[in-house]
PDB file of C-alpha atoms and ligand atoms in Angstrom:
ATOM      1  CA  MET A 212     111.038 101.487  93.250  1.00 84.00           C
ATOM      2  CA  LYS A 213     108.889 102.179  90.205  1.00 92.00           C
ATOM      3  CA  HIS A 214     106.509  99.745  88.597  1.00 95.00           C
ATOM      4  CA  THR A 215     104.337 100.173  85.503  1.00 98.00           C
ATOM      5  CA  TYR A 216     101.094  98.179  85.213  1.00 98.00           C
ATOM      6  CA  THR A 217      97.651  97.976  83.661  1.00 98.00           C
ATOM      7  CA  LEU A 218      94.465  96.256  84.851  1.00 98.00           C
ATOM      8  CA  SER A 219      95.699  93.055  83.175  1.00 98.00           C
ATOM      9  CA  ASN A 220      98.753  92.713  85.430  1.00 98.00           C
ATOM     10  CA  ILE A 221      97.634  94.685  88.469  1.00 98.00           C
ATOM     11  CA  ASP A 222      97.937  91.590  90.687  1.00 98.00           C
ATOM     12  CA  GLU A 223     101.665  91.478  89.941  1.00 97.00           C
ATOM     13  CA  ALA A 224     101.931  95.169  90.816  1.00 98.00           C
ATOM     14  CA  ALA A 225     100.046  94.522  94.067  1.00 98.00           C
ATOM     15  CA  ALA A 226     102.381  91.624  94.903  1.00 98.00           C
ATOM     16  CA  ALA A 227     105.451  93.749  94.156  1.00 97.00           C
ATOM     17  CA  LEU A 228     104.041  96.508  96.335  1.00 98.00           C
ATOM     18  CA  TRP A 229     103.545  94.091  99.213  1.00 97.00           C
ATOM     19  CA  ARG A 230     107.068  92.629  98.856  1.00 97.00           C
ATOM     20  CA  GLU A 231     108.472  96.098  99.239  1.00 97.00           C
ATOM     21  CA  CYS A 232     106.139  97.470 101.910  1.00 97.00           C
ATOM     22  CA  ARG A 233     105.228  94.506 104.079  1.00 96.00           C
ATOM     23  CA  SER A 234     107.452  95.504 106.997  1.00 96.00           C
ATOM     24  CA  TYR A 235     105.816  98.946 107.129  1.00 98.00           C
ATOM     25  CA  PRO A 236     102.722  99.255 109.346  1.00 97.00           C
ATOM     26  CA  VAL A 237     101.272 102.127 107.336  1.00 98.00           C
ATOM     27  CA  ILE A 238     100.998 102.389 103.557  1.00 98.00           C
ATOM     28  CA  THR A 239      99.804 105.657 102.042  1.00 98.00           C
ATOM     29  CA  LEU A 240      98.419 105.900  98.507  1.00 98.00           C
ATOM     30  CA  SER A 241      98.554 109.214  96.659  1.00 98.00           C
ATOM     31  CA  GLY A 242      97.298 110.000  93.182  1.00 98.00           C
ATOM     32  CA  GLY A 243      94.499 112.114  91.719  1.00 95.00           C
ATOM     33  CA  LEU A 244      90.794 111.298  91.599  1.00 94.00           C
ATOM     34  CA  GLY A 245      90.318 107.996  89.801  1.00 94.00           C
ATOM     35  CA  ALA A 246      94.047 107.224  89.638  1.00 98.00           C
ATOM     36  CA  GLY A 247      93.303 103.718  90.868  1.00 98.00           C
ATOM     37  CA  LYS A 248      94.034 103.778  94.607  1.00 98.00           C
ATOM     38  CA  THR A 249      90.978 101.800  95.705  1.00 98.00           C
ATOM     39  CA  THR A 250      91.366  99.379  92.800  1.00 98.00           C
ATOM     40  CA  LEU A 251      94.952  98.675  93.857  1.00 98.00           C
ATOM     41  CA  VAL A 252      93.938  98.185  97.507  1.00 98.00           C
ATOM     42  CA  SER A 253      91.306  95.720  96.391  1.00 98.00           C
ATOM     43  CA  HIS A 254      93.883  93.686  94.437  1.00 98.00           C
ATOM     44  CA  LEU A 255      96.409  93.947  97.252  1.00 98.00           C
ATOM     45  CA  CYS A 256      93.861  92.586  99.727  1.00 98.00           C
ATOM     46  CA  HIS A 257      92.972  89.789  97.326  1.00 97.00           C
ATOM     47  CA  THR A 258      96.680  88.921  96.995  1.00 95.00           C
ATOM     48  CA  LEU A 259      96.857  88.726 100.793  1.00 96.00           C
ATOM     49  CA  GLY A 260      93.959  86.286 100.906  1.00 96.00           C
ATOM     50  CA  ILE A 261      91.476  88.723 102.414  1.00 97.00           C
ATOM     51  CA  THR A 262      87.993  87.477 101.589  1.00 93.00           C
ATOM     52  CA  ASP A 263      86.092  90.562 102.853  1.00 93.00           C
ATOM     53  CA  ALA A 264      84.627  92.774 100.153  1.00 93.00           C
ATOM     54  CA  VAL A 265      86.969  95.693  99.527  1.00 94.00           C
ATOM     55  CA  SER A 266      85.362  98.952  98.477  1.00 95.00           C
ATOM     56  CA  SER A 267      85.948 102.660  98.692  1.00 94.00           C
ATOM     57  CA  PRO A 268      85.673 103.871 102.299  1.00 93.00           C
ATOM     58  CA  THR A 269      84.381 107.210 101.062  1.00 77.00           C
ATOM     59  CA  PHE A 270      81.268 107.244 103.255  1.00 77.00           C
ATOM     60  CA  ALA A 271      82.497 105.532 106.407  1.00 78.00           C
ATOM     61  CA  LEU A 272      86.025 106.996 105.948  1.00 95.00           C
ATOM     62  CA  VAL A 273      87.414 103.663 107.142  1.00 97.00           C
ATOM     63  CA  ASN A 274      86.732 100.041 106.226  1.00 97.00           C
ATOM     64  CA  GLU A 275      88.060  97.200 108.350  1.00 97.00           C
ATOM     65  CA  TYR A 276      89.126  93.875 106.860  1.00 98.00           C
ATOM     66  CA  ARG A 277      90.602  90.812 108.570  1.00 97.00           C
ATOM     67  CA  LEU A 278      94.020  89.541 107.514  1.00 97.00           C
ATOM     68  CA  GLN A 279      95.460  86.142 108.505  1.00 95.00           C
ATOM     69  CA  LEU A 280      99.205  86.683 108.675  1.00 88.00           C
ATOM     70  CA  GLU A 281     101.731  84.212 110.089  1.00 86.00           C
ATOM     71  CA  GLY A 282      99.205  82.512 112.327  1.00 90.00           C
ATOM     72  CA  LYS A 283      97.832  85.786 113.674  1.00 91.00           C
ATOM     73  CA  GLU A 284      94.686  87.722 112.723  1.00 96.00           C
ATOM     74  CA  LEU A 285      95.212  91.420 112.141  1.00 96.00           C
ATOM     75  CA  PRO A 286      92.760  94.162 111.217  1.00 98.00           C
ATOM     76  CA  VAL A 287      93.498  96.080 108.050  1.00 98.00           C
ATOM     77  CA  PHE A 288      92.168  99.639 108.280  1.00 98.00           C
ATOM     78  CA  HIS A 289      91.501 100.973 104.787  1.00 98.00           C
ATOM     79  CA  MET A 290      91.053 104.701 105.215  1.00 98.00           C
ATOM     80  CA  ASP A 291      90.068 107.446 102.829  1.00 97.00           C
ATOM     81  CA  TRP A 292      90.892 110.912 104.138  1.00 97.00           C
ATOM     82  CA  TYR A 293      89.497 112.750 101.118  1.00 95.00           C
ATOM     83  CA  ARG A 294      86.522 114.200 102.969  1.00 94.00           C
ATOM     84  CA  LEU A 295      88.471 115.269 106.052  1.00 94.00           C
ATOM     85  CA  LYS A 296      88.963 118.994 106.364  1.00 92.00           C
ATOM     86  CA  ASN A 297      91.859 118.988 108.800  1.00 93.00           C
ATOM     87  CA  VAL A 298      93.882 117.011 111.316  1.00 95.00           C
ATOM     88  CA  ASP A 299      91.403 117.615 114.153  1.00 96.00           C
ATOM     89  CA  GLU A 300      88.635 116.032 112.116  1.00 95.00           C
ATOM     90  CA  ALA A 301      90.905 113.082 111.366  1.00 96.00           C
ATOM     91  CA  ILE A 302      91.625 112.602 115.062  1.00 96.00           C
ATOM     92  CA  ASP A 303      87.919 112.873 115.937  1.00 95.00           C
ATOM     93  CA  ALA A 304      87.223 110.185 113.340  1.00 94.00           C
ATOM     94  CA  GLY A 305      89.669 107.838 115.096  1.00 95.00           C
ATOM     95  CA  MET A 306      92.364 107.874 112.440  1.00 97.00           C
ATOM     96  CA  GLU A 307      95.196 108.526 114.901  1.00 97.00           C
ATOM     97  CA  ASP A 308      94.116 105.534 117.003  1.00 97.00           C
ATOM     98  CA  HIS A 309      94.237 103.268 113.965  1.00 98.00           C
ATOM     99  CA  LEU A 310      97.708 104.538 113.046  1.00 98.00           C
ATOM    100  CA  GLU A 311      98.884 104.028 116.622  1.00 98.00           C
ATOM    101  CA  GLN A 312      97.542 100.465 116.641  1.00 98.00           C
ATOM    102  CA  ALA A 313      99.437  99.782 113.402  1.00 98.00           C
ATOM    103  CA  ARG A 314     102.642 101.237 114.809  1.00 97.00           C
ATOM    104  CA  SER A 315     102.420  98.838 117.756  1.00 97.00           C
ATOM    105  CA  GLY A 316     102.186  95.925 115.334  1.00 95.00           C
ATOM    106  CA  ASP A 317      98.515  95.134 115.904  1.00 96.00           C
ATOM    107  CA  ALA A 318      97.068  96.406 112.630  1.00 98.00           C
ATOM    108  CA  ILE A 319      97.917  97.493 109.124  1.00 98.00           C
ATOM    109  CA  CYS A 320      96.752 100.882 107.839  1.00 98.00           C
ATOM    110  CA  ILE A 321      96.252 101.774 104.203  1.00 98.00           C
ATOM    111  CA  VAL A 322      95.480 105.450 103.631  1.00 98.00           C
ATOM    112  CA  GLU A 323      94.050 107.080 100.501  1.00 98.00           C
ATOM    113  CA  TRP A 324      94.454 110.872 100.317  1.00 97.00           C
ATOM    114  CA  PRO A 325      97.089 111.045 103.120  1.00 98.00           C
ATOM    115  CA  GLU A 326      97.718 114.708 102.175  1.00 97.00           C
ATOM    116  CA  LYS A 327      94.488 115.695 103.959  1.00 95.00           C
ATOM    117  CA  ALA A 328      96.006 114.996 107.387  1.00 96.00           C
ATOM    118  CA  ALA A 329      99.695 114.498 106.623  1.00 96.00           C
ATOM    119  CA  ARG A 330     100.719 115.675 110.075  1.00 96.00           C
ATOM    120  CA  LEU A 331      99.341 112.437 111.539  1.00 97.00           C
ATOM    121  CA  LEU A 332     101.908 110.381 109.627  1.00 97.00           C
ATOM    122  CA  ARG A 333     105.073 109.443 111.419  1.00 96.00           C
ATOM    123  CA  PRO A 334     107.873 107.185 110.165  1.00 97.00           C
ATOM    124  CA  PRO A 335     108.102 104.375 109.446  1.00 97.00           C
ATOM    125  CA  TYR A 336     105.594 104.325 106.618  1.00 98.00           C
ATOM    126  CA  ALA A 337     105.573 103.521 102.921  1.00 98.00           C
ATOM    127  CA  ALA A 338     104.434 106.339 100.642  1.00 98.00           C
ATOM    128  CA  VAL A 339     103.060 105.065  97.343  1.00 98.00           C
ATOM    129  CA  THR A 340     102.177 107.352  94.448  1.00 98.00           C
ATOM    130  CA  ILE A 341     100.116 106.297  91.437  1.00 98.00           C
ATOM    131  CA  ASP A 342     100.654 108.264  88.230  1.00 98.00           C
ATOM    132  CA  ILE A 343      98.336 107.930  85.245  1.00 97.00           C
ATOM    133  CA  LEU A 344     100.386 107.214  82.118  1.00 97.00           C
ATOM    134  CA  GLY A 345      97.527 106.295  79.775  1.00 95.00           C
ATOM    135  CA  ASP A 346      93.985 104.916  79.596  1.00 94.00           C
ATOM    136  CA  GLU A 347      94.823 101.859  81.675  1.00 96.00           C
ATOM    137  CA  GLU A 348      98.517 102.364  82.230  1.00 98.00           C
ATOM    138  CA  ARG A 349      99.675 103.415  85.674  1.00 98.00           C
ATOM    139  CA  GLU A 350     103.023 103.894  87.372  1.00 98.00           C
ATOM    140  CA  LEU A 351     103.627 103.068  91.023  1.00 98.00           C
ATOM    141  CA  SER A 352     106.404 104.878  92.862  1.00 98.00           C
ATOM    142  CA  ILE A 353     107.252 103.665  96.337  1.00 98.00           C
ATOM    143  CA  GLN A 354     109.131 105.733  98.863  1.00 97.00           C
ATOM    144  CA  LEU A 355     110.007 104.119 102.181  1.00 98.00           C
ATOM    145  CA  VAL A 356     110.041 106.691 104.960  1.00 98.00           C
ATOM    146  CA  ASP A 357     112.130 105.630 107.935  1.00 95.00           C
ATOM    147  CA  HIS A 358     113.221 107.233 111.167  1.00 83.00           C
ATOM    148  CA  PRO A 359     116.024 109.724 110.510  1.00 76.00           C
TER     149      PRO A 359
HETATM  150  N1  ATP B   2      95.821 100.225  85.766  1.00 73.47           N
HETATM  151  C1  ATP B   2      94.728 100.598  86.455  1.00 73.47           C
HETATM  152  N2  ATP B   2      94.728 100.529  87.807  1.00 73.47           N
HETATM  153  C2  ATP B   2      93.648 100.926  88.499  1.00 73.47           C
HETATM  154  N3  ATP B   2      92.518 101.392  87.968  1.00 73.47           N
HETATM  155  C3  ATP B   2      92.455 101.467  86.633  1.00 73.47           C
HETATM  156  C4  ATP B   2      93.541 101.081  85.828  1.00 73.47           C
HETATM  157  N4  ATP B   2      93.216 101.283  84.555  1.00 73.47           N
HETATM  158  C5  ATP B   2      91.971 101.759  84.561  1.00 73.47           C
HETATM  159  N5  ATP B   2      91.487 101.873  85.798  1.00 73.47           N
HETATM  160  C6  ATP B   2      90.150 102.373  86.153  1.00 73.47           C
HETATM  161  O1  ATP B   2      90.300 103.601  86.849  1.00 73.47           O
HETATM  162  C7  ATP B   2      89.340 103.701  87.899  1.00 73.47           C
HETATM  163  C8  ATP B   2      90.065 103.876  89.202  1.00 73.47           C
HETATM  164  O2  ATP B   2      89.116 104.074  90.220  1.00 73.47           O
HETATM  165  P1  ATP B   2      89.490 103.992  91.767  1.00 73.47           P
HETATM  166  O3  ATP B   2      88.230 104.123  92.523  1.00 73.47           O
HETATM  167  O4  ATP B   2      90.348 102.809  92.018  1.00 73.47           O
HETATM  168  O5  ATP B   2      90.382 105.302  91.926  1.00 73.47           O
HETATM  169  P2  ATP B   2      90.797 106.075  93.251  1.00 73.47           P
HETATM  170  O6  ATP B   2      92.189 106.554  93.004  1.00 73.47           O
HETATM  171  O7  ATP B   2      90.568 105.246  94.443  1.00 73.47           O
HETATM  172  O8  ATP B   2      89.807 107.330  93.232  1.00 73.47           O
HETATM  173  P3  ATP B   2      89.371 108.300  94.452  1.00 73.47           P
HETATM  174  O9  ATP B   2      90.369 109.420  94.487  1.00 73.47           O
HETATM  175  O10 ATP B   2      88.019 108.771  94.049  1.00 73.47           O
HETATM  176  O11 ATP B   2      89.375 107.511  95.718  1.00 73.47           O
HETATM  177  C9  ATP B   2      88.513 102.417  87.845  1.00 73.47           C
HETATM  178  O12 ATP B   2      87.335 102.676  87.104  1.00 73.47           O
HETATM  179  C10 ATP B   2      89.418 101.443  87.125  1.00 73.47           C
HETATM  180  O13 ATP B   2      88.719 100.447  86.403  1.00 73.47           O
HETATM  181 MG1   MG B   3      89.487 105.612  96.206  1.00 73.47          MG
END
């Protein structure tokens, strides 16, 4: 699926993203520096009714938010792998544990800069790419990666 949006209709883009990806425990967000990954996560979380402040996990590498979903409370792990040098560093920072928790249905993971430790990703996950089309115009491409 592709979806073009600007800051004025980003909530619709976030809702469309969730409709498509909600059955996937892990959502990755690719796109260059300043493409709008964190901004989209913030709007997605808002759409989901998350009241925690959503910000870039650049320093902590992972932020945790609480999501109320179908009568159950789930952690949302918002990760930013930009500063990780390799997979070992990602594992040391607990990223694999968060992914594992999501795969067992007990969390949702959202990953910025998944390329930095791509080997940790295993299907099923939803791979989202943000392309910059103009000043405020962006294009979302969603690829659902399932078991072969
Ligand atoms: N349609 C849009 N969607 C998202 N951000 C937009 C859009 N148009 C303009 N922007 C601006 O682009 C910037 C995107 O910053 P943001 O931190 O979300 O990017 P990022 O992809 O997370 O960057 P990083 O790689 O550093 O993590 C913000 O200043 C935001 O206001
Ligand atoms: Mg970011």
